[in-house]
Structure formats: structure tokens, C-alpha cells
Tab-separated table of C-alpha atoms in Angstrom:
chain	number	residue	atom	x	y	z
Y	296	GLN	CA	-71.057	-88.461	70.937
Y	297	VAL	CA	-74.269	-87.789	69.011
Y	298	GLN	CA	-76.924	-85.256	69.958
Y	299	LEU	CA	-80.493	-85.631	68.734
Y	300	ALA	CA	-83.216	-83.016	68.397
Y	301	GLU	CA	-86.827	-83.808	67.499
Y	302	SER	CA	-89.294	-81.447	65.892
Y	303	GLY	CA	-92.679	-81.520	64.205
Y	304	GLY	CA	-94.976	-82.454	67.050
Y	305	GLY	CA	-98.244	-80.703	67.695
Y	306	LEU	CA	-101.990	-81.003	68.113
Y	307	VAL	CA	-104.047	-82.726	65.429
Y	308	GLN	CA	-107.499	-84.205	65.130
Y	309	ALA	CA	-108.028	-87.927	64.815
Y	310	GLY	CA	-107.456	-89.003	61.250
Y	311	GLY	CA	-104.925	-86.275	60.614
Y	312	SER	CA	-101.215	-86.457	59.886
Y	313	LEU	CA	-97.938	-85.196	61.275
Y	314	ARG	CA	-94.342	-85.549	60.175
Y	315	LEU	CA	-91.693	-85.704	62.861
Y	316	SER	CA	-88.055	-84.938	62.165
Y	317	CYS	CA	-84.934	-85.747	64.143
Y	318	THR	CA	-81.669	-84.040	63.321
Y	319	ALA	CA	-78.405	-85.440	64.639
Y	320	SER	CA	-75.159	-83.700	65.359
Y	321	GLY	CA	-71.930	-85.472	66.170
Y	322	ASN	CA	-70.139	-88.470	64.783
Y	323	ALA	CA	-71.135	-91.399	62.623
Y	324	PHE	CA	-74.830	-90.755	62.045
Y	325	GLY	CA	-74.717	-92.879	58.901
Y	326	SER	CA	-73.378	-95.844	60.880
Y	327	ARG	CA	-76.093	-95.883	63.523
Y	328	ALA	CA	-79.421	-97.601	63.636
Y	329	MET	CA	-82.128	-95.114	64.563
Y	330	GLY	CA	-85.542	-95.302	66.088
Y	331	TRP	CA	-88.655	-93.553	67.230
Y	332	PHE	CA	-90.109	-94.364	70.634
Y	333	ARG	CA	-93.012	-92.873	72.533
Y	334	GLN	CA	-94.004	-92.470	76.144
Y	335	VAL	CA	-97.008	-91.259	78.109
Y	336	PRO	CA	-96.850	-90.169	81.760
Y	337	GLU	CA	-96.282	-93.027	84.187
Y	338	ARG	CA	-95.920	-95.514	81.339
Y	339	GLU	CA	-92.837	-97.191	79.939
Y	340	ARG	CA	-91.205	-96.026	76.759
Y	341	ASP	CA	-92.401	-98.127	73.817
Y	342	VAL	CA	-90.919	-98.663	70.384
Y	343	VAL	CA	-92.748	-97.094	67.462
Y	344	ALA	CA	-90.401	-97.762	64.548
Y	345	THR	CA	-86.714	-98.418	63.949
Y	346	ILE	CA	-84.442	-98.294	60.919
Y	347	ASN	CA	-80.986	-99.662	60.227
Y	348	TRP	CA	-77.929	-97.747	59.102
Y	349	ASP	CA	-78.822	-97.471	55.417
Y	350	GLY	CA	-82.600	-97.734	55.600
Y	351	SER	CA	-82.764	-101.221	54.138
Y	352	ARG	CA	-84.422	-102.641	57.259
Y	353	THR	CA	-87.335	-101.202	59.180
Y	354	TYR	CA	-89.536	-102.313	62.030
Y	355	TYR	CA	-92.952	-101.066	63.090
Y	356	ALA	CA	-94.960	-101.711	66.200
Y	357	ASP	CA	-98.219	-103.469	65.432
Y	358	SER	CA	-100.159	-100.471	66.690
Y	359	VAL	CA	-98.726	-98.193	63.985
Y	360	LYS	CA	-98.089	-100.609	61.131
Y	361	GLY	CA	-99.637	-99.346	57.929
Y	362	ARG	CA	-100.078	-95.836	59.310
Y	363	PHE	CA	-96.543	-94.664	60.148
Y	364	THR	CA	-93.421	-94.626	57.978
Y	365	ILE	CA	-89.857	-94.218	59.214
Y	366	SER	CA	-87.176	-92.984	56.838
Y	367	ARG	CA	-83.694	-91.505	56.950
Y	368	ASP	CA	-81.612	-89.067	54.945
Y	369	ASN	CA	-78.013	-89.719	55.902
Y	370	PRO	CA	-76.484	-86.752	54.034
Y	371	LYS	CA	-78.792	-84.510	56.078
Y	372	ASP	CA	-78.197	-86.424	59.331
Y	373	THR	CA	-81.953	-86.665	59.720
Y	374	ILE	CA	-84.637	-89.280	60.255
Y	375	TYR	CA	-88.357	-88.820	59.826
Y	376	LEU	CA	-91.565	-90.343	61.074
Y	377	GLN	CA	-94.544	-89.767	58.821
Y	378	MET	CA	-97.676	-90.383	60.878
Y	379	ASN	CA	-100.974	-90.787	59.061
Y	380	THR	CA	-104.464	-91.670	60.234
Y	381	LEU	CA	-103.575	-90.584	63.740
Y	382	LYS	CA	-105.606	-91.894	66.657
Y	383	PRO	CA	-106.060	-90.501	70.169
Y	384	GLU	CA	-104.081	-93.512	71.395
Y	385	ASP	CA	-101.060	-92.108	69.544
Y	386	THR	CA	-100.890	-89.188	71.974
Y	387	ALA	CA	-97.465	-89.273	73.614
Y	388	VAL	CA	-94.059	-87.689	73.756
Y	389	TYR	CA	-92.110	-89.043	70.803
Y	390	TYR	CA	-88.382	-89.597	71.203
Y	391	CYS	CA	-85.677	-90.052	68.615
Y	392	ALA	CA	-82.923	-92.516	69.511
Y	393	ALA	CA	-79.652	-93.841	68.106
Y	394	THR	CA	-77.499	-96.898	68.690
Y	395	SER	CA	-73.737	-96.858	68.954
Y	396	PRO	CA	-71.901	-96.697	65.623
Y	397	TRP	CA	-72.383	-99.927	63.687
Y	398	GLY	CA	-74.846	-101.149	66.250
Y	399	VAL	CA	-76.898	-104.174	65.301
Y	400	PHE	CA	-80.387	-103.449	64.008
Y	401	SER	CA	-82.663	-103.447	67.026
Y	402	THR	CA	-86.201	-102.837	68.209
Y	403	VAL	CA	-85.251	-102.760	71.902
Y	404	ALA	CA	-84.985	-99.446	73.718
Y	405	SER	CA	-82.041	-100.615	75.810
Y	406	ASP	CA	-79.954	-100.974	72.646
Y	407	PHE	CA	-80.313	-97.266	71.910
Y	408	GLY	CA	-77.828	-95.257	73.909
Y	409	SER	CA	-78.516	-91.735	72.641
Y	410	TRP	CA	-81.856	-89.980	73.013
Y	411	GLY	CA	-83.433	-86.695	72.100
Y	412	ARG	CA	-85.527	-84.669	74.512
Y	413	GLY	CA	-88.795	-85.538	72.791
Y	414	THR	CA	-91.610	-83.782	70.993
Y	415	GLN	CA	-95.247	-83.830	72.098
Y	416	VAL	CA	-97.891	-85.291	69.813
Y	417	THR	CA	-101.503	-84.822	70.879
Y	418	VAL	CA	-104.384	-86.324	68.912
Y	419	SER	CA	-107.888	-85.154	69.757
Y	420	SER	CA	-110.988	-87.233	69.162
């Protein structure tokens, strides 16, 4: 019911910054909690940051707290992940995800039923 498309990934040096975007198409974007998750080969998908329907609640993994910022622009059907002070450990495929409409604010991947295809972020040392 909602399709998600990430963009903005790339190759950066440690200490640099990237801004990821996720644009949604479909129904009820403004009623969905959204999130960013990341995954490396042969590892499980881990939460990076999540945001509730109106942006009044956010969650950050300890590993990115203070460096990353999640935000949303509901009229544009878009969420963002501003990533600063990037570390090699941040290298992963980053996925945008959405809950069902009016889904409860969550930090758990299983609560997010819609996923983008991902965008690669590579941080060199």
C-alpha cells in the first residue's frame, strides 16, 4: 500500500556527512511511523532511528546517538537521515521502513511492514 525509495547513499571518508532521503508513494504516509534500519552482509537488520507520525517522538540507537538525526516532511511524503561524524562501522545498506497506518511508535523491525530496497553507505577510514 506504500512504496518506499531511498536515495543519498555513497562513499565518504570517516568524519564526513551524508543525508539520506526516503520518498513514499501510496496511502497514508502522514499516519505511519517511519524508520531507518541498516544491514551488513550476513548480519541482522538493526534499527538506526525511528520517528512517529508527526515527528514528535524519535528514537536513536546508542551507536548513532548524537551523530544522526531523523526527520520527516509529511507534505513531501519524505523522511531524512542526516548522518554526521560518520565512522567505518556505519558502513551498511540503509533501509527506509514504514508501519501500517496509525501504527504505534516502535523501534522494532518486525513492526515495520513496508521496506525500501536500500541505499549503500560506505565509510572509509
